[in-house]
Every structure is written in structure tokens, then in C-alpha cells.
């Protein structure tokens, strides 16, 4: 499930926009940029897979707010962390997310992305949920994705992803909360470093 989160996410969302874009403009941007990411992935030929993955990641990553995603995944204890701990947690969580999907991302290079034209507008327009359906040529069941975005710096940025209704933030919150309770913030940082292959 977690691999599906990030693999599909990098394909389905990378959006640019004007400072006062409407929800429908956001939908159009998602459609356009999803097509561009898929075009990058289709350049993979077996010998250049690592470079193609990196190109796709570099294109998409600026449109994700990893600090906000980390804060939501940590939940209420986030306010108790120091600035240095927040920075370290965000860095390790971002690395974890990237590494989770990067190994399988190319399997989706022949996917079709259907971005729905009925986004949900929440919080007086400050939050938009863009819906998408990702299907593969293999004929498997399509994956339903919801991307919660907000506008920042002339672009929409993702700070939560849901797959079939299961939220990324919720998936990690219980796990992170238990680790913080038992080991503290530094223990969580160390656990993430270990998962990422660090010391």
C-alpha cells in the first residue's frame, strides 16, 4: 500500500499555477503535468532507468510540501520538537518516501491517469482535493487517489495523499506516535535514518 502511495503520487501530481488559480485550473494543471511525468518515465529503456527515475523525481518533488506532510504524520507532538529535530525529521521522512516508491516507479510508465473534473474545495478555497484514477495496461484494478493541495508560491503543493480512502498521514501517525512515546524525537529520527540506510 505504501509503495502505491508514492509511486502513483509522483506520476499523478506535479502542478504549476498562477497566484490566484481556480480549482478547475488546478485540475487542468494536474492533467498537464501528469502527462509530462509519464513522458519522462517512458524514456526508460533498461539501461537509463536510474537517471529517468531521478529526472521524474526532480520534476515532481518541488510540488510536495514535505515539512507539512511530516508535521501531519507526527501529529500533536510536532509542536514539542526543536527546530533542528523538525528539520531532521522532515529530511529523513522525505528520503523514506522517495526511496519507497523509486524502485517501482518505472512499472507505472505505461499507466493512464484520469484526473477528475470535480475537485473538493475546503477551508474557503484554501484547500483543494484533486481526485485521480490511475490504471495500468496490464488491466489491473484502477487505483483511486486523492491529493490534498494548497497554493504556495504560485503553485499548488501536495501535503496529503490518500489511496482508496486511506490517508498517508494516518498510515504513519500511529507508528510515529508510538516511536516518539518510547524513544523520543531523536529515536524516531534514528529509526528513519536506519530505514534509509544511514547510521
PDB file of C-alpha atoms in Angstrom:
ATOM      1  CA  UNK A   1       0.000   0.000   0.000  1.00  0.00           C
ATOM      2  CA  UNK A   2       2.765   2.469   0.931  1.00  0.00           C
ATOM      3  CA  UNK A   3       4.625   1.798  -2.310  1.00  0.00           C
ATOM      4  CA  UNK A   4       1.446   2.525  -4.240  1.00  0.00           C
ATOM      5  CA  UNK A   5       1.102   5.842  -2.417  1.00  0.00           C
ATOM      6  CA  UNK A   6       4.356   7.281  -3.626  1.00  0.00           C
ATOM      7  CA  UNK A   7       4.718   5.607  -6.976  1.00  0.00           C
ATOM      8  CA  UNK A   8       1.316   6.807  -8.068  1.00  0.00           C
ATOM      9  CA  UNK A   9       1.778  10.173  -6.432  1.00  0.00           C
ATOM     10  CA  UNK A  10       4.859  11.141  -8.379  1.00  0.00           C
ATOM     11  CA  UNK A  11       3.112  10.183 -11.615  1.00  0.00           C
ATOM     12  CA  UNK A  12      -0.210  11.788 -10.899  1.00  0.00           C
ATOM     13  CA  UNK A  13       0.741  15.128  -9.414  1.00  0.00           C
ATOM     14  CA  UNK A  14       3.128  17.923 -10.270  1.00  0.00           C
ATOM     15  CA  UNK A  15       1.302  21.193 -10.711  1.00  0.00           C
ATOM     16  CA  UNK A  16       2.286  24.762 -11.506  1.00  0.00           C
ATOM     17  CA  UNK A  17      -0.095  27.646 -11.442  1.00  0.00           C
ATOM     18  CA  UNK A  18      -0.841  31.332 -11.248  1.00  0.00           C
ATOM     19  CA  UNK A  19      -1.108  33.141  -7.947  1.00  0.00           C
ATOM     20  CA  UNK A  20      -4.905  33.067  -7.991  1.00  0.00           C
ATOM     21  CA  UNK A  21      -5.705  29.870  -9.839  1.00  0.00           C
ATOM     22  CA  UNK A  22      -9.175  28.400  -9.535  1.00  0.00           C
ATOM     23  CA  UNK A  23      -9.915  24.775  -8.596  1.00  0.00           C
ATOM     24  CA  UNK A  24     -10.639  23.999 -12.239  1.00  0.00           C
ATOM     25  CA  UNK A  25      -7.304  25.479 -13.249  1.00  0.00           C
ATOM     26  CA  UNK A  26      -5.692  23.230 -10.660  1.00  0.00           C
ATOM     27  CA  UNK A  27      -7.351  20.218 -12.285  1.00  0.00           C
ATOM     28  CA  UNK A  28      -6.038  21.267 -15.681  1.00  0.00           C
ATOM     29  CA  UNK A  29      -2.555  21.724 -14.290  1.00  0.00           C
ATOM     30  CA  UNK A  30      -2.583  18.277 -12.721  1.00  0.00           C
ATOM     31  CA  UNK A  31      -3.639  16.731 -16.025  1.00  0.00           C
ATOM     32  CA  UNK A  32      -0.943  18.521 -17.979  1.00  0.00           C
ATOM     33  CA  UNK A  33       1.839  17.786 -15.557  1.00  0.00           C
ATOM     34  CA  UNK A  34       0.858  14.163 -15.033  1.00  0.00           C
ATOM     35  CA  UNK A  35       1.284  13.740 -18.791  1.00  0.00           C
ATOM     36  CA  UNK A  36       4.740  15.331 -18.603  1.00  0.00           C
ATOM     37  CA  UNK A  37       5.869  12.999 -15.812  1.00  0.00           C
ATOM     38  CA  UNK A  38       4.645   9.980 -17.764  1.00  0.00           C
ATOM     39  CA  UNK A  39       6.571  11.209 -20.800  1.00  0.00           C
ATOM     40  CA  UNK A  40       9.731  11.312 -18.685  1.00  0.00           C
ATOM     41  CA  UNK A  41       9.172   7.765 -17.434  1.00  0.00           C
ATOM     42  CA  UNK A  42       8.597   6.458 -20.946  1.00  0.00           C
ATOM     43  CA  UNK A  43      12.187   7.346 -21.825  1.00  0.00           C
ATOM     44  CA  UNK A  44      13.374   4.460 -19.654  1.00  0.00           C
ATOM     45  CA  UNK A  45      14.975   1.685 -21.709  1.00  0.00           C
ATOM     46  CA  UNK A  46      16.513  -0.538 -19.062  1.00  0.00           C
ATOM     47  CA  UNK A  47      19.985   0.992 -19.190  1.00  0.00           C
ATOM     48  CA  UNK A  48      18.972   4.505 -18.121  1.00  0.00           C
ATOM     49  CA  UNK A  49      16.322   3.654 -15.533  1.00  0.00           C
ATOM     50  CA  UNK A  50      18.105   5.306 -12.598  1.00  0.00           C
ATOM     51  CA  UNK A  51      18.578   8.560 -14.496  1.00  0.00           C
ATOM     52  CA  UNK A  52      14.953   8.569 -15.646  1.00  0.00           C
ATOM     53  CA  UNK A  53      13.696   7.969 -12.096  1.00  0.00           C
ATOM     54  CA  UNK A  54      15.829  10.856 -10.874  1.00  0.00           C
ATOM     55  CA  UNK A  55      14.541  13.158 -13.607  1.00  0.00           C
ATOM     56  CA  UNK A  56      10.930  12.340 -12.729  1.00  0.00           C
ATOM     57  CA  UNK A  57      11.592  12.850  -9.029  1.00  0.00           C
ATOM     58  CA  UNK A  58      13.322  16.177  -9.597  1.00  0.00           C
ATOM     59  CA  UNK A  59      10.376  17.356 -11.670  1.00  0.00           C
ATOM     60  CA  UNK A  60       7.738  16.380  -9.123  1.00  0.00           C
ATOM     61  CA  UNK A  61       9.354  16.944  -5.730  1.00  0.00           C
ATOM     62  CA  UNK A  62       9.102  20.770  -5.633  1.00  0.00           C
ATOM     63  CA  UNK A  63       5.329  20.355  -5.666  1.00  0.00           C
ATOM     64  CA  UNK A  64       5.190  18.397  -2.415  1.00  0.00           C
ATOM     65  CA  UNK A  65       5.361  20.109   0.986  1.00  0.00           C
ATOM     66  CA  UNK A  66       7.356  17.515   2.900  1.00  0.00           C
ATOM     67  CA  UNK A  67       7.611  19.572   6.078  1.00  0.00           C
ATOM     68  CA  UNK A  68       3.853  19.909   6.272  1.00  0.00           C
ATOM     69  CA  UNK A  69       3.444  16.213   5.475  1.00  0.00           C
ATOM     70  CA  UNK A  70       5.901  15.330   8.229  1.00  0.00           C
ATOM     71  CA  UNK A  71       4.161  17.615  10.716  1.00  0.00           C
ATOM     72  CA  UNK A  72       0.821  15.983   9.991  1.00  0.00           C
ATOM     73  CA  UNK A  73       2.295  12.486  10.186  1.00  0.00           C
ATOM     74  CA  UNK A  74       3.835  13.272  13.583  1.00  0.00           C
ATOM     75  CA  UNK A  75       0.656  14.949  14.804  1.00  0.00           C
ATOM     76  CA  UNK A  76       0.358  16.900  18.048  1.00  0.00           C
ATOM     77  CA  UNK A  77       3.879  16.047  19.339  1.00  0.00           C
ATOM     78  CA  UNK A  78       5.316  18.051  16.402  1.00  0.00           C
ATOM     79  CA  UNK A  79       4.932  21.251  18.436  1.00  0.00           C
ATOM     80  CA  UNK A  80       7.300  19.855  21.079  1.00  0.00           C
ATOM     81  CA  UNK A  81      10.161  19.186  18.653  1.00  0.00           C
ATOM     82  CA  UNK A  82      13.053  21.609  18.322  1.00  0.00           C
ATOM     83  CA  UNK A  83      13.720  23.356  15.011  1.00  0.00           C
ATOM     84  CA  UNK A  84      16.695  21.042  14.437  1.00  0.00           C
ATOM     85  CA  UNK A  85      14.592  17.945  15.139  1.00  0.00           C
ATOM     86  CA  UNK A  86      11.861  19.138  12.785  1.00  0.00           C
ATOM     87  CA  UNK A  87      14.409  19.693  10.043  1.00  0.00           C
ATOM     88  CA  UNK A  88      15.986  16.276  10.573  1.00  0.00           C
ATOM     89  CA  UNK A  89      12.603  14.513  10.723  1.00  0.00           C
ATOM     90  CA  UNK A  90      11.477  16.193   7.521  1.00  0.00           C
ATOM     91  CA  UNK A  91      14.698  15.288   5.728  1.00  0.00           C
ATOM     92  CA  UNK A  92      14.546  11.625   6.757  1.00  0.00           C
ATOM     93  CA  UNK A  93      10.816  11.289   6.068  1.00  0.00           C
ATOM     94  CA  UNK A  94      11.261  12.789   2.605  1.00  0.00           C
ATOM     95  CA  UNK A  95      14.077  10.338   1.897  1.00  0.00           C
ATOM     96  CA  UNK A  96      11.931   7.459   3.138  1.00  0.00           C
ATOM     97  CA  UNK A  97       9.041   8.421   0.858  1.00  0.00           C
ATOM     98  CA  UNK A  98      11.282   8.830  -2.170  1.00  0.00           C
ATOM     99  CA  UNK A  99      13.058   5.527  -1.627  1.00  0.00           C
ATOM    100  CA  UNK A 100       9.789   3.726  -1.013  1.00  0.00           C
ATOM    101  CA  UNK A 101       8.477   4.386  -4.489  1.00  0.00           C
ATOM    102  CA  UNK A 102      11.557   4.984  -6.605  1.00  0.00           C
ATOM    103  CA  UNK A 103      12.337   1.308  -7.045  1.00  0.00           C
ATOM    104  CA  UNK A 104       8.912   0.535  -8.505  1.00  0.00           C
ATOM    105  CA  UNK A 105       8.108   3.836 -10.188  1.00  0.00           C
ATOM    106  CA  UNK A 106       9.010   2.692 -13.683  1.00  0.00           C
ATOM    107  CA  UNK A 107       6.376  -0.040 -13.526  1.00  0.00           C
ATOM    108  CA  UNK A 108       3.847   2.752 -13.959  1.00  0.00           C
ATOM    109  CA  UNK A 109       5.394   4.282 -17.078  1.00  0.00           C
ATOM    110  CA  UNK A 110       2.591   2.924 -19.262  1.00  0.00           C
ATOM    111  CA  UNK A 111      -0.149   3.947 -16.869  1.00  0.00           C
ATOM    112  CA  UNK A 112      -3.112   6.125 -17.746  1.00  0.00           C
ATOM    113  CA  UNK A 113      -4.049   8.931 -15.374  1.00  0.00           C
ATOM    114  CA  UNK A 114      -7.629  10.163 -15.321  1.00  0.00           C
ATOM    115  CA  UNK A 115      -7.810  13.373 -13.295  1.00  0.00           C
ATOM    116  CA  UNK A 116     -11.400  14.002 -12.342  1.00  0.00           C
ATOM    117  CA  UNK A 117     -13.026  17.348 -13.027  1.00  0.00           C
ATOM    118  CA  UNK A 118     -14.845  17.609  -9.700  1.00  0.00           C
ATOM    119  CA  UNK A 119     -12.305  18.709  -7.078  1.00  0.00           C
ATOM    120  CA  UNK A 120     -13.397  19.234  -3.489  1.00  0.00           C
ATOM    121  CA  UNK A 121     -12.895  22.772  -2.218  1.00  0.00           C
ATOM    122  CA  UNK A 122     -12.395  23.050   1.533  1.00  0.00           C
ATOM    123  CA  UNK A 123     -11.494  25.766   4.039  1.00  0.00           C
ATOM    124  CA  UNK A 124     -12.859  28.584   1.937  1.00  0.00           C
ATOM    125  CA  UNK A 125     -10.758  27.624  -1.065  1.00  0.00           C
ATOM    126  CA  UNK A 126      -7.500  27.312   0.868  1.00  0.00           C
ATOM    127  CA  UNK A 127      -7.534  23.524   0.458  1.00  0.00           C
ATOM    128  CA  UNK A 128      -8.402  21.602  -2.701  1.00  0.00           C
ATOM    129  CA  UNK A 129      -8.709  17.833  -3.033  1.00  0.00           C
ATOM    130  CA  UNK A 130      -7.903  16.731  -6.583  1.00  0.00           C
ATOM    131  CA  UNK A 131      -9.107  13.260  -7.468  1.00  0.00           C
ATOM    132  CA  UNK A 132      -7.394  10.944  -9.920  1.00  0.00           C
ATOM    133  CA  UNK A 133      -7.659   7.375 -11.134  1.00  0.00           C
ATOM    134  CA  UNK A 134      -4.546   5.512 -12.234  1.00  0.00           C
ATOM    135  CA  UNK A 135      -4.843   2.402 -14.373  1.00  0.00           C
ATOM    136  CA  UNK A 136      -2.190   0.222 -15.969  1.00  0.00           C
ATOM    137  CA  UNK A 137      -2.099  -1.501 -19.341  1.00  0.00           C
ATOM    138  CA  UNK A 138      -1.981  -4.837 -17.553  1.00  0.00           C
ATOM    139  CA  UNK A 139      -5.678  -4.477 -16.880  1.00  0.00           C
ATOM    140  CA  UNK A 140      -5.496  -4.454 -13.099  1.00  0.00           C
ATOM    141  CA  UNK A 141      -7.980  -2.618 -10.937  1.00  0.00           C
ATOM    142  CA  UNK A 142      -7.562   1.175 -11.198  1.00  0.00           C
ATOM    143  CA  UNK A 143      -6.152   2.942  -8.140  1.00  0.00           C
ATOM    144  CA  UNK A 144      -8.154   5.890  -6.794  1.00  0.00           C
ATOM    145  CA  UNK A 145      -6.009   8.732  -5.490  1.00  0.00           C
ATOM    146  CA  UNK A 146      -6.925  11.930  -3.643  1.00  0.00           C
ATOM    147  CA  UNK A 147      -4.349  14.719  -3.460  1.00  0.00           C
ATOM    148  CA  UNK A 148      -4.872  17.425  -0.847  1.00  0.00           C
ATOM    149  CA  UNK A 149      -3.177  20.576  -2.089  1.00  0.00           C
ATOM    150  CA  UNK A 150      -2.820  24.206  -1.174  1.00  0.00           C
ATOM    151  CA  UNK A 151      -1.473  27.179  -3.064  1.00  0.00           C
ATOM    152  CA  UNK A 152       2.005  28.405  -2.252  1.00  0.00           C
ATOM    153  CA  UNK A 153       4.476  30.478  -4.220  1.00  0.00           C
ATOM    154  CA  UNK A 154       2.487  30.392  -7.434  1.00  0.00           C
ATOM    155  CA  UNK A 155       1.984  26.624  -7.416  1.00  0.00           C
ATOM    156  CA  UNK A 156      -0.205  24.005  -5.780  1.00  0.00           C
ATOM    157  CA  UNK A 157       1.669  21.802  -3.337  1.00  0.00           C
ATOM    158  CA  UNK A 158       0.615  18.388  -2.040  1.00  0.00           C
ATOM    159  CA  UNK A 159       0.569  17.823   1.701  1.00  0.00           C
ATOM    160  CA  UNK A 160      -1.504  14.677   1.916  1.00  0.00           C
ATOM    161  CA  UNK A 161      -2.261  11.740  -0.345  1.00  0.00           C
ATOM    162  CA  UNK A 162      -4.981   9.139   0.063  1.00  0.00           C
ATOM    163  CA  UNK A 163      -5.177   5.828  -1.772  1.00  0.00           C
ATOM    164  CA  UNK A 164      -8.616   4.233  -1.849  1.00  0.00           C
ATOM    165  CA  UNK A 165      -9.550   6.497   1.063  1.00  0.00           C
ATOM    166  CA  UNK A 166      -6.539   5.582   3.213  1.00  0.00           C
ATOM    167  CA  UNK A 167      -4.560   8.684   4.146  1.00  0.00           C
ATOM    168  CA  UNK A 168      -0.768   8.781   4.004  1.00  0.00           C
ATOM    169  CA  UNK A 169      -0.739  10.901   7.143  1.00  0.00           C
ATOM    170  CA  UNK A 170      -2.879   8.391   9.025  1.00  0.00           C
ATOM    171  CA  UNK A 171      -0.767   5.445   7.861  1.00  0.00           C
ATOM    172  CA  UNK A 172       2.296   6.867   9.571  1.00  0.00           C
ATOM    173  CA  UNK A 173       0.789   8.754  12.516  1.00  0.00           C
ATOM    174  CA  UNK A 174       0.256   5.770  14.819  1.00  0.00           C
ATOM    175  CA  UNK A 175       3.696   4.388  14.013  1.00  0.00           C
ATOM    176  CA  UNK A 176       5.437   7.703  14.605  1.00  0.00           C
ATOM    177  CA  UNK A 177       3.447   8.392  17.759  1.00  0.00           C
ATOM    178  CA  UNK A 178       4.433   5.076  19.307  1.00  0.00           C
ATOM    179  CA  UNK A 179       8.098   5.617  18.470  1.00  0.00           C
ATOM    180  CA  UNK A 180       8.105   9.138  19.930  1.00  0.00           C
ATOM    181  CA  UNK A 181       6.422   7.850  23.088  1.00  0.00           C
ATOM    182  CA  UNK A 182       9.021   5.123  23.581  1.00  0.00           C
ATOM    183  CA  UNK A 183      12.187   6.680  22.147  1.00  0.00           C
ATOM    184  CA  UNK A 184      11.547  10.410  21.785  1.00  0.00           C
ATOM    185  CA  UNK A 185      12.081  12.514  18.686  1.00  0.00           C
ATOM    186  CA  UNK A 186      15.734  11.590  18.386  1.00  0.00           C
ATOM    187  CA  UNK A 187      14.741   7.927  18.479  1.00  0.00           C
ATOM    188  CA  UNK A 188      12.298   8.461  15.617  1.00  0.00           C
ATOM    189  CA  UNK A 189      14.946  10.295  13.614  1.00  0.00           C
ATOM    190  CA  UNK A 190      17.386   7.450  14.202  1.00  0.00           C
ATOM    191  CA  UNK A 191      14.798   4.849  13.199  1.00  0.00           C
ATOM    192  CA  UNK A 192      14.125   6.692   9.944  1.00  0.00           C
ATOM    193  CA  UNK A 193      17.853   7.034   9.294  1.00  0.00           C
ATOM    194  CA  UNK A 194      18.228   3.291   9.752  1.00  0.00           C
ATOM    195  CA  UNK A 195      15.411   2.594   7.299  1.00  0.00           C
ATOM    196  CA  UNK A 196      17.078   4.950   4.845  1.00  0.00           C
ATOM    197  CA  UNK A 197      20.373   3.089   5.129  1.00  0.00           C
ATOM    198  CA  UNK A 198      22.070   5.731   7.250  1.00  0.00           C
ATOM    199  CA  UNK A 199      23.953   5.356  10.502  1.00  0.00           C
TER     200      UNK A 199
END
